[in-house]
Amino acid sequence: MKPDPDTPCRIGTRGSPLALAQAHETRDRLAAAWDLPEAAFEIVAIRTTGDRVQDRALREIGGKGLFTREIEAALLAGEIDLAVHSMKDMPTLQPEGLVIDTYLPREDPRDAFVTLDGRAIADLPEGATVGSSSLRRRAQLAHRRPDLNLVEFRGNVQTRMGKLRDGVADATFLAMAGLNRLGMAEVPRAPMDTGAMLPAVAQGAIGVERRTDDSRMAEMLAAIHDHATGLRLACERAFLATLDGSCETPIAGLSDLVGGTMAFRGEILRPDGSEVLTCAGEAPVEDGEALGRALARDLLDRAPVGFFDWRG
């Protein structure tokens, strides 16, 4: 039974402009795949704890789950039928009764270095202030430019650009994927080469969550699932899960699918950027998940005593 304007498919998401754009993309792909009108879908914006608390770092108030908890509760309660997420914000485990097995085609996974005048990192003077809420980005930048002043910097794209205009910081980082999905060509940005700055695991990917026992949604979502993105994220999220990744861990990783081969590069850092450990490997595509786990274990084995002290 397909959804219709009288009994629409309710798609839950956060209320930020980017989250809504991702929900609209999901709706549009489902409507096209099943020849349905837009009115057969309802976008339900849900405010999460992460959205409400803007004056503290995520790691201080509970980590990644702060952007998903209320949405997943609504999904389990039957208040919505699907939930759309930025996969880089997702914990590696879903609550019992929920599953993410649908991914949209991945956008540009790179980070964007953003200043009002288009300067690159190398152009920033000593002592310049860079704002970011990402422990990973701050650790990576501290490793490359320990002379810079790094500050906590939260909010959506519009909020962060406003902070730059107000002089709170000289520069910040955003995701290329978010800028592209919002059509914000006017934002001056320098895409970061992944050889110089690996992105967050699953950056640029949208995942759609459903109830495990909802066969109707499973059938509908299967029509829009991007198989290649699913394979890449299986590798990356296995890497993250093995390292016990959260907002408290500076972890980066990126997979690449070339023919029948999965290639992966990853790194872990001390939060102050004083030390970084890297890994890389390849495997047949069907062994991508095992590759992610194996490379994570290799990093854990090579980490010196005290490397993970920040995890308490």
mmCIF file of C-alpha atoms in Angstrom:
data_model
loop_
_atom_site.group_PDB
_atom_site.id
_atom_site.type_symbol
_atom_site.label_atom_id
_atom_site.label_comp_id
_atom_site.label_asym_id
_atom_site.label_seq_id
_atom_site.Cartn_x
_atom_site.Cartn_y
_atom_site.Cartn_z
ATOM 1 C CA MET A 1 0.000 0.000 0.000
ATOM 2 C CA LYS A 2 1.620 3.231 -1.180
ATOM 3 C CA PRO A 3 1.364 6.463 0.802
ATOM 4 C CA ASP A 4 -1.029 9.089 -0.522
ATOM 5 C CA PRO A 5 -2.063 12.626 0.460
ATOM 6 C CA ASP A 6 -4.586 11.237 2.948
ATOM 7 C CA THR A 7 -2.109 8.832 4.571
ATOM 8 C CA PRO A 8 1.296 10.367 3.840
ATOM 9 C CA CYS A 9 4.692 8.879 4.593
ATOM 10 C CA ARG A 10 6.023 10.975 7.485
ATOM 11 C CA ILE A 11 9.736 11.762 7.169
ATOM 12 C CA GLY A 12 11.400 12.920 10.377
ATOM 13 C CA THR A 13 14.436 15.173 10.430
ATOM 14 C CA ARG A 14 16.104 17.962 12.338
ATOM 15 C CA GLY A 15 14.849 21.440 11.530
ATOM 16 C CA SER A 16 18.059 23.034 10.237
ATOM 17 C CA PRO A 17 18.124 24.194 6.600
ATOM 18 C CA LEU A 18 20.591 21.419 5.712
ATOM 19 C CA ALA A 19 18.597 18.697 7.470
ATOM 20 C CA LEU A 20 15.430 19.840 5.696
ATOM 21 C CA ALA A 21 17.246 19.861 2.345
ATOM 22 C CA GLN A 22 18.318 16.260 2.964
ATOM 23 C CA ALA A 23 14.769 15.255 3.873
ATOM 24 C CA HIS A 24 13.467 16.918 0.716
ATOM 25 C CA GLU A 25 16.029 15.035 -1.369
ATOM 26 C CA THR A 26 14.868 11.779 0.203
ATOM 27 C CA ARG A 27 11.237 12.665 -0.465
ATOM 28 C CA ASP A 28 11.964 13.618 -4.072
ATOM 29 C CA ARG A 29 13.840 10.370 -4.748
ATOM 30 C CA LEU A 30 11.031 8.288 -3.238
ATOM 31 C CA ALA A 31 8.374 10.225 -5.156
ATOM 32 C CA ALA A 32 10.239 9.706 -8.432
ATOM 33 C CA ALA A 33 10.932 6.017 -7.787
ATOM 34 C CA TRP A 34 7.292 5.251 -6.957
ATOM 35 C CA ASP A 35 5.558 7.837 -9.165
ATOM 36 C CA LEU A 36 4.000 9.612 -6.193
ATOM 37 C CA PRO A 37 3.059 13.279 -5.661
ATOM 38 C CA GLU A 38 4.907 15.388 -3.102
ATOM 39 C CA ALA A 39 1.667 15.487 -1.097
ATOM 40 C CA ALA A 40 2.103 11.757 -0.404
ATOM 41 C CA PHE A 41 4.923 12.748 1.967
ATOM 42 C CA GLU A 42 5.064 14.935 5.054
ATOM 43 C CA ILE A 43 8.305 16.407 6.374
ATOM 44 C CA VAL A 44 8.264 16.438 10.194
ATOM 45 C CA ALA A 45 10.885 18.694 11.803
ATOM 46 C CA ILE A 46 11.953 17.511 15.263
ATOM 47 C CA ARG A 47 14.110 19.626 17.567
ATOM 48 C CA THR A 48 16.847 17.608 19.229
ATOM 49 C CA THR A 49 18.882 18.216 22.362
ATOM 50 C CA GLY A 50 21.896 18.999 20.169
ATOM 51 C CA ASP A 51 19.898 21.752 18.479
ATOM 52 C CA ARG A 52 18.700 23.254 21.762
ATOM 53 C CA VAL A 53 22.062 23.359 23.551
ATOM 54 C CA GLN A 54 24.400 25.623 21.577
ATOM 55 C CA ASP A 55 26.688 27.006 24.282
ATOM 56 C CA ARG A 56 28.651 23.863 25.080
ATOM 57 C CA ALA A 57 30.756 21.335 23.170
ATOM 58 C CA LEU A 58 28.939 18.162 22.132
ATOM 59 C CA ARG A 59 31.407 15.973 24.017
ATOM 60 C CA GLU A 60 30.417 17.785 27.232
ATOM 61 C CA ILE A 61 26.687 17.041 26.889
ATOM 62 C CA GLY A 62 26.531 13.553 25.441
ATOM 63 C CA GLY A 63 28.084 13.278 21.986
ATOM 64 C CA LYS A 64 26.570 12.273 18.664
ATOM 65 C CA GLY A 65 23.332 10.817 19.983
ATOM 66 C CA LEU A 66 22.178 14.316 20.906
ATOM 67 C CA PHE A 67 21.204 14.874 17.261
ATOM 68 C CA THR A 68 19.259 11.629 16.923
ATOM 69 C CA ARG A 69 17.644 10.679 20.233
ATOM 70 C CA GLU A 70 14.338 12.532 19.890
ATOM 71 C CA ILE A 71 14.005 11.600 16.218
ATOM 72 C CA GLU A 72 14.564 7.909 16.911
ATOM 73 C CA ALA A 73 12.104 8.013 19.804
ATOM 74 C CA ALA A 74 9.478 9.426 17.448
ATOM 75 C CA LEU A 75 10.258 6.672 14.910
ATOM 76 C CA LEU A 76 9.915 3.933 17.516
ATOM 77 C CA ALA A 77 6.656 5.458 18.741
ATOM 78 C CA GLY A 78 5.192 5.440 15.234
ATOM 79 C CA GLU A 79 4.961 9.235 15.077
ATOM 80 C CA ILE A 80 7.069 9.217 11.913
ATOM 81 C CA ASP A 81 7.714 6.483 9.323
ATOM 82 C CA LEU A 82 11.285 7.323 8.308
ATOM 83 C CA ALA A 83 14.167 9.365 9.708
ATOM 84 C CA VAL A 84 16.782 11.107 7.583
ATOM 85 C CA HIS A 85 20.259 11.609 9.034
ATOM 86 C CA SER A 86 23.686 12.942 8.163
ATOM 87 C CA MET A 87 25.664 9.749 8.647
ATOM 88 C CA LYS A 88 28.715 11.527 10.060
ATOM 89 C CA ASP A 89 26.525 12.461 13.052
ATOM 90 C CA MET A 90 25.253 8.936 13.669
ATOM 91 C CA PRO A 91 26.396 6.636 16.476
ATOM 92 C CA THR A 92 27.660 3.308 15.169
ATOM 93 C CA LEU A 93 24.836 1.410 16.897
ATOM 94 C CA GLN A 94 21.104 1.964 16.385
ATOM 95 C CA PRO A 95 18.480 1.459 19.101
ATOM 96 C CA GLU A 96 16.838 -1.950 19.148
ATOM 97 C CA GLY A 97 14.010 -2.020 16.640
ATOM 98 C CA LEU A 98 15.588 0.444 14.209
ATOM 99 C CA VAL A 99 17.857 -0.062 11.208
ATOM 100 C CA ILE A 100 19.666 2.067 8.643
ATOM 101 C CA ASP A 101 20.076 0.108 5.416
ATOM 102 C CA THR A 102 19.386 2.820 2.857
ATOM 103 C CA TYR A 103 21.904 5.434 1.731
ATOM 104 C CA LEU A 104 21.548 8.125 -0.900
ATOM 105 C CA PRO A 105 24.402 8.732 -3.362
ATOM 106 C CA ARG A 106 27.277 10.290 -1.462
ATOM 107 C CA GLU A 107 28.100 13.953 -1.975
ATOM 108 C CA ASP A 108 31.615 15.460 -1.885
ATOM 109 C CA PRO A 109 33.132 14.094 1.365
ATOM 110 C CA ARG A 110 35.802 16.789 1.725
ATOM 111 C CA ASP A 111 36.036 19.509 4.338
ATOM 112 C CA ALA A 112 35.805 23.138 3.217
ATOM 113 C CA PHE A 113 38.023 25.784 4.783
ATOM 114 C CA VAL A 114 35.931 28.942 4.950
ATOM 115 C CA THR A 115 36.963 32.581 5.360
ATOM 116 C CA LEU A 116 35.110 35.724 4.333
ATOM 117 C CA ASP A 117 37.870 36.674 1.887
ATOM 118 C CA GLY A 118 38.683 33.219 0.507
ATOM 119 C CA ARG A 119 42.084 32.824 2.163
ATOM 120 C CA ALA A 120 43.676 29.384 2.507
ATOM 121 C CA ILE A 121 45.031 27.967 5.764
ATOM 122 C CA ALA A 122 48.580 28.840 4.735
ATOM 123 C CA ASP A 123 47.558 32.503 4.389
ATOM 124 C CA LEU A 124 46.362 32.861 7.997
ATOM 125 C CA PRO A 125 48.747 34.868 10.189
ATOM 126 C CA GLU A 126 50.155 33.455 13.401
ATOM 127 C CA GLY A 127 47.577 33.670 16.189
ATOM 128 C CA ALA A 128 44.566 33.863 13.876
ATOM 129 C CA THR A 129 41.372 32.393 15.357
ATOM 130 C CA VAL A 130 39.696 29.371 13.748
ATOM 131 C CA GLY A 131 36.337 28.177 15.062
ATOM 132 C CA SER A 132 35.076 24.598 14.882
ATOM 133 C CA SER A 133 32.849 22.317 16.927
ATOM 134 C CA SER A 134 34.626 19.241 15.551
ATOM 135 C CA LEU A 135 37.302 17.737 17.771
ATOM 136 C CA ARG A 136 38.695 15.994 14.683
ATOM 137 C CA ARG A 137 39.063 19.197 12.667
ATOM 138 C CA ARG A 138 40.599 21.060 15.585
ATOM 139 C CA ALA A 139 43.104 18.270 16.240
ATOM 140 C CA GLN A 140 44.030 18.065 12.547
ATOM 141 C CA LEU A 141 44.505 21.825 12.333
ATOM 142 C CA ALA A 142 46.494 21.939 15.573
ATOM 143 C CA HIS A 143 48.781 19.276 14.091
ATOM 144 C CA ARG A 144 49.354 21.368 10.948
ATOM 145 C CA ARG A 145 49.255 24.875 12.432
ATOM 146 C CA PRO A 146 49.961 24.809 16.187
ATOM 147 C CA ASP A 147 50.368 28.605 16.071
ATOM 148 C CA LEU A 148 46.649 29.208 15.488
ATOM 149 C CA ASN A 149 44.033 29.957 18.152
ATOM 150 C CA LEU A 150 41.316 27.263 18.034
ATOM 151 C CA VAL A 151 37.902 27.936 19.592
ATOM 152 C CA GLU A 152 34.591 26.106 19.980
ATOM 153 C CA PHE A 153 32.211 27.120 17.183
ATOM 154 C CA ARG A 154 28.742 25.556 16.942
ATOM 155 C CA GLY A 155 25.652 26.208 14.842
ATOM 156 C CA ASN A 156 24.363 25.605 11.337
ATOM 157 C CA VAL A 157 25.950 27.033 8.194
ATOM 158 C CA GLN A 158 24.082 30.317 8.439
ATOM 159 C CA THR A 159 24.982 30.744 12.127
ATOM 160 C CA ARG A 160 28.664 30.051 11.549
ATOM 161 C CA MET A 161 28.875 32.492 8.637
ATOM 162 C CA GLY A 162 27.257 35.095 10.882
ATOM 163 C CA LYS A 163 29.926 34.482 13.522
ATOM 164 C CA LEU A 164 32.640 35.071 10.916
ATOM 165 C CA ARG A 165 31.010 38.367 9.903
ATOM 166 C CA ASP A 166 30.806 39.350 13.590
ATOM 167 C CA GLY A 167 34.530 38.722 14.030
ATOM 168 C CA VAL A 168 34.161 35.824 16.468
ATOM 169 C CA ALA A 169 36.704 33.952 14.351
ATOM 170 C CA ASP A 170 38.774 34.510 11.213
ATOM 171 C CA ALA A 171 37.932 31.149 9.668
ATOM 172 C CA THR A 172 35.956 27.964 10.131
ATOM 173 C CA PHE A 173 35.367 24.578 8.538
ATOM 174 C CA LEU A 174 32.186 23.341 6.891
ATOM 175 C CA ALA A 175 31.423 20.218 4.899
ATOM 176 C CA MET A 176 31.535 20.568 1.120
ATOM 177 C CA ALA A 177 28.496 18.288 0.978
ATOM 178 C CA GLY A 178 26.397 20.647 3.066
ATOM 179 C CA LEU A 179 27.350 23.701 1.025
ATOM 180 C CA ASN A 180 26.562 21.833 -2.192
ATOM 181 C CA ARG A 181 23.201 20.547 -0.956
ATOM 182 C CA LEU A 182 22.208 24.038 0.164
ATOM 183 C CA GLY A 183 23.339 25.557 -3.131
ATOM 184 C CA MET A 184 25.498 28.068 -1.250
ATOM 185 C CA ALA A 185 27.886 28.902 -4.065
ATOM 186 C CA GLU A 186 28.366 32.375 -2.570
ATOM 187 C CA VAL A 187 30.254 31.021 0.464
ATOM 188 C CA PRO A 188 34.019 31.438 -0.116
ATOM 189 C CA ARG A 189 35.602 28.050 0.442
ATOM 190 C CA ALA A 190 38.795 26.117 -0.221
ATOM 191 C CA PRO A 191 38.128 22.364 -0.513
ATOM 192 C CA MET A 192 40.640 20.441 1.575
ATOM 193 C CA ASP A 193 42.517 17.766 -0.327
ATOM 194 C CA THR A 194 41.902 14.455 1.466
ATOM 195 C CA GLY A 195 45.613 13.733 1.289
ATOM 196 C CA ALA A 196 46.151 16.695 3.607
ATOM 197 C CA MET A 197 43.007 16.456 5.747
ATOM 198 C CA LEU A 198 40.943 13.288 5.940
ATOM 199 C CA PRO A 199 37.231 13.919 6.543
ATOM 200 C CA ALA A 200 34.995 12.486 9.226
ATOM 201 C CA VAL A 201 33.841 8.919 8.730
ATOM 202 C CA ALA A 202 30.726 8.877 6.490
ATOM 203 C CA GLN A 203 30.938 12.620 5.761
ATOM 204 C CA GLY A 204 28.749 13.570 2.799
ATOM 205 C CA ALA A 205 26.428 10.571 3.150
ATOM 206 C CA ILE A 206 22.703 10.604 3.968
ATOM 207 C CA GLY A 207 21.176 7.586 5.713
ATOM 208 C CA VAL A 208 17.490 6.746 6.033
ATOM 209 C CA GLU A 209 16.386 4.952 9.197
ATOM 210 C CA ARG A 210 13.237 2.836 9.536
ATOM 211 C CA ARG A 211 11.639 0.428 11.959
ATOM 212 C CA THR A 212 13.115 -3.037 11.534
ATOM 213 C CA ASP A 213 9.700 -4.677 11.187
ATOM 214 C CA ASP A 214 8.295 -2.148 8.689
ATOM 215 C CA SER A 215 8.355 -4.186 5.479
ATOM 216 C CA ARG A 216 6.443 -1.537 3.530
ATOM 217 C CA MET A 217 9.095 1.119 4.171
ATOM 218 C CA ALA A 218 11.834 -1.439 3.516
ATOM 219 C CA GLU A 219 10.406 -2.106 0.062
ATOM 220 C CA MET A 220 10.011 1.574 -0.751
ATOM 221 C CA LEU A 221 13.515 2.468 0.414
ATOM 222 C CA ALA A 222 15.161 -0.360 -1.514
ATOM 223 C CA ALA A 223 14.286 1.517 -4.712
ATOM 224 C CA ILE A 224 16.486 4.507 -3.783
ATOM 225 C CA HIS A 225 19.398 2.789 -2.022
ATOM 226 C CA ASP A 226 22.828 3.573 -3.482
ATOM 227 C CA HIS A 227 24.770 0.312 -3.335
ATOM 228 C CA ALA A 228 28.240 1.846 -3.737
ATOM 229 C CA THR A 229 27.683 4.286 -0.860
ATOM 230 C CA GLY A 230 26.450 1.422 1.298
ATOM 231 C CA LEU A 231 29.615 -0.565 0.658
ATOM 232 C CA ARG A 232 31.859 2.397 1.427
ATOM 233 C CA LEU A 233 30.044 3.229 4.660
ATOM 234 C CA ALA A 234 30.165 -0.386 5.838
ATOM 235 C CA CYS A 235 33.955 -0.156 5.696
ATOM 236 C CA GLU A 236 34.183 3.281 7.313
ATOM 237 C CA ARG A 237 31.696 2.653 10.093
ATOM 238 C CA ALA A 238 33.340 -0.686 10.943
ATOM 239 C CA PHE A 239 36.572 1.263 11.386
ATOM 240 C CA LEU A 240 34.824 3.785 13.633
ATOM 241 C CA ALA A 241 32.974 1.162 15.674
ATOM 242 C CA THR A 242 36.186 -0.786 16.359
ATOM 243 C CA LEU A 243 37.844 2.399 17.615
ATOM 244 C CA ASP A 244 34.764 3.182 19.741
ATOM 245 C CA GLY A 245 34.433 6.497 17.920
ATOM 246 C CA SER A 246 32.345 9.322 19.348
ATOM 247 C CA CYS A 247 32.467 13.094 19.586
ATOM 248 C CA GLU A 248 35.232 12.557 22.149
ATOM 249 C CA THR A 249 37.585 10.889 19.683
ATOM 250 C CA PRO A 250 39.485 12.684 16.882
ATOM 251 C CA ILE A 251 39.057 10.034 14.181
ATOM 252 C CA ALA A 252 39.053 10.441 10.401
ATOM 253 C CA GLY A 253 38.586 7.943 7.605
ATOM 254 C CA LEU A 254 37.674 7.699 3.946
ATOM 255 C CA SER A 255 37.036 4.732 1.691
ATOM 256 C CA ASP A 256 37.185 4.602 -2.091
ATOM 257 C CA LEU A 257 35.630 2.027 -4.382
ATOM 258 C CA VAL A 258 37.537 1.281 -7.587
ATOM 259 C CA GLY A 259 36.134 -1.603 -9.552
ATOM 260 C CA GLY A 260 36.131 -4.606 -7.260
ATOM 261 C CA THR A 261 38.594 -3.105 -4.759
ATOM 262 C CA MET A 262 37.886 -1.193 -1.556
ATOM 263 C CA ALA A 263 40.660 1.191 -0.487
ATOM 264 C CA PHE A 264 40.660 2.873 2.914
ATOM 265 C CA ARG A 265 42.753 5.488 4.708
ATOM 266 C CA GLY A 266 42.274 6.418 8.333
ATOM 267 C CA GLU A 267 43.855 8.252 11.231
ATOM 268 C CA ILE A 268 43.505 8.921 14.924
ATOM 269 C CA LEU A 269 44.926 11.940 16.703
ATOM 270 C CA ARG A 270 45.527 13.238 20.157
ATOM 271 C CA PRO A 271 43.045 16.055 20.775
ATOM 272 C CA ASP A 272 45.845 18.635 20.963
ATOM 273 C CA GLY A 273 47.221 17.522 17.592
ATOM 274 C CA SER A 274 50.577 16.570 19.094
ATOM 275 C CA GLU A 275 50.538 13.084 17.601
ATOM 276 C CA VAL A 276 48.764 11.354 14.725
ATOM 277 C CA LEU A 277 48.681 7.690 13.717
ATOM 278 C CA THR A 278 47.679 6.749 10.171
ATOM 279 C CA CYS A 279 46.696 3.577 8.352
ATOM 280 C CA ALA A 280 45.840 2.507 4.815
ATOM 281 C CA GLY A 281 44.891 -0.697 3.072
ATOM 282 C CA GLU A 282 42.959 -2.393 0.285
ATOM 283 C CA ALA A 283 40.742 -5.463 0.043
ATOM 284 C CA PRO A 284 38.196 -7.035 -2.281
ATOM 285 C CA VAL A 285 34.989 -5.038 -2.039
ATOM 286 C CA GLU A 286 33.139 -7.863 -0.305
ATOM 287 C CA ASP A 287 35.727 -7.696 2.494
ATOM 288 C CA GLY A 288 35.413 -3.924 3.013
ATOM 289 C CA GLU A 289 33.866 -4.190 6.461
ATOM 290 C CA ALA A 290 36.590 -6.585 7.589
ATOM 291 C CA LEU A 291 39.201 -4.182 6.179
ATOM 292 C CA GLY A 292 37.850 -1.337 8.303
ATOM 293 C CA ARG A 293 37.958 -3.449 11.441
ATOM 294 C CA ALA A 294 41.465 -4.759 10.725
ATOM 295 C CA LEU A 295 42.947 -1.311 10.123
ATOM 296 C CA ALA A 296 41.331 0.001 13.300
ATOM 297 C CA ARG A 297 42.827 -2.864 15.303
ATOM 298 C CA ASP A 298 46.216 -2.086 13.747
ATOM 299 C CA LEU A 299 45.986 1.503 15.006
ATOM 300 C CA LEU A 300 44.965 0.333 18.464
ATOM 301 C CA ASP A 301 47.957 -2.021 18.548
ATOM 302 C CA ARG A 302 50.356 0.745 17.452
ATOM 303 C CA ALA A 303 49.049 3.456 19.759
ATOM 304 C CA PRO A 304 51.590 4.292 22.478
ATOM 305 C CA VAL A 305 50.745 4.041 26.158
ATOM 306 C CA GLY A 306 48.546 6.960 27.165
ATOM 307 C CA PHE A 307 47.416 7.812 23.624
ATOM 308 C CA PHE A 308 43.746 7.321 24.533
ATOM 309 C CA ASP A 309 43.890 9.024 27.929
ATOM 310 C CA TRP A 310 41.383 11.649 26.734
ATOM 311 C CA ARG A 311 38.685 8.974 26.737
ATOM 312 C CA GLY A 312 38.966 8.782 30.516
#
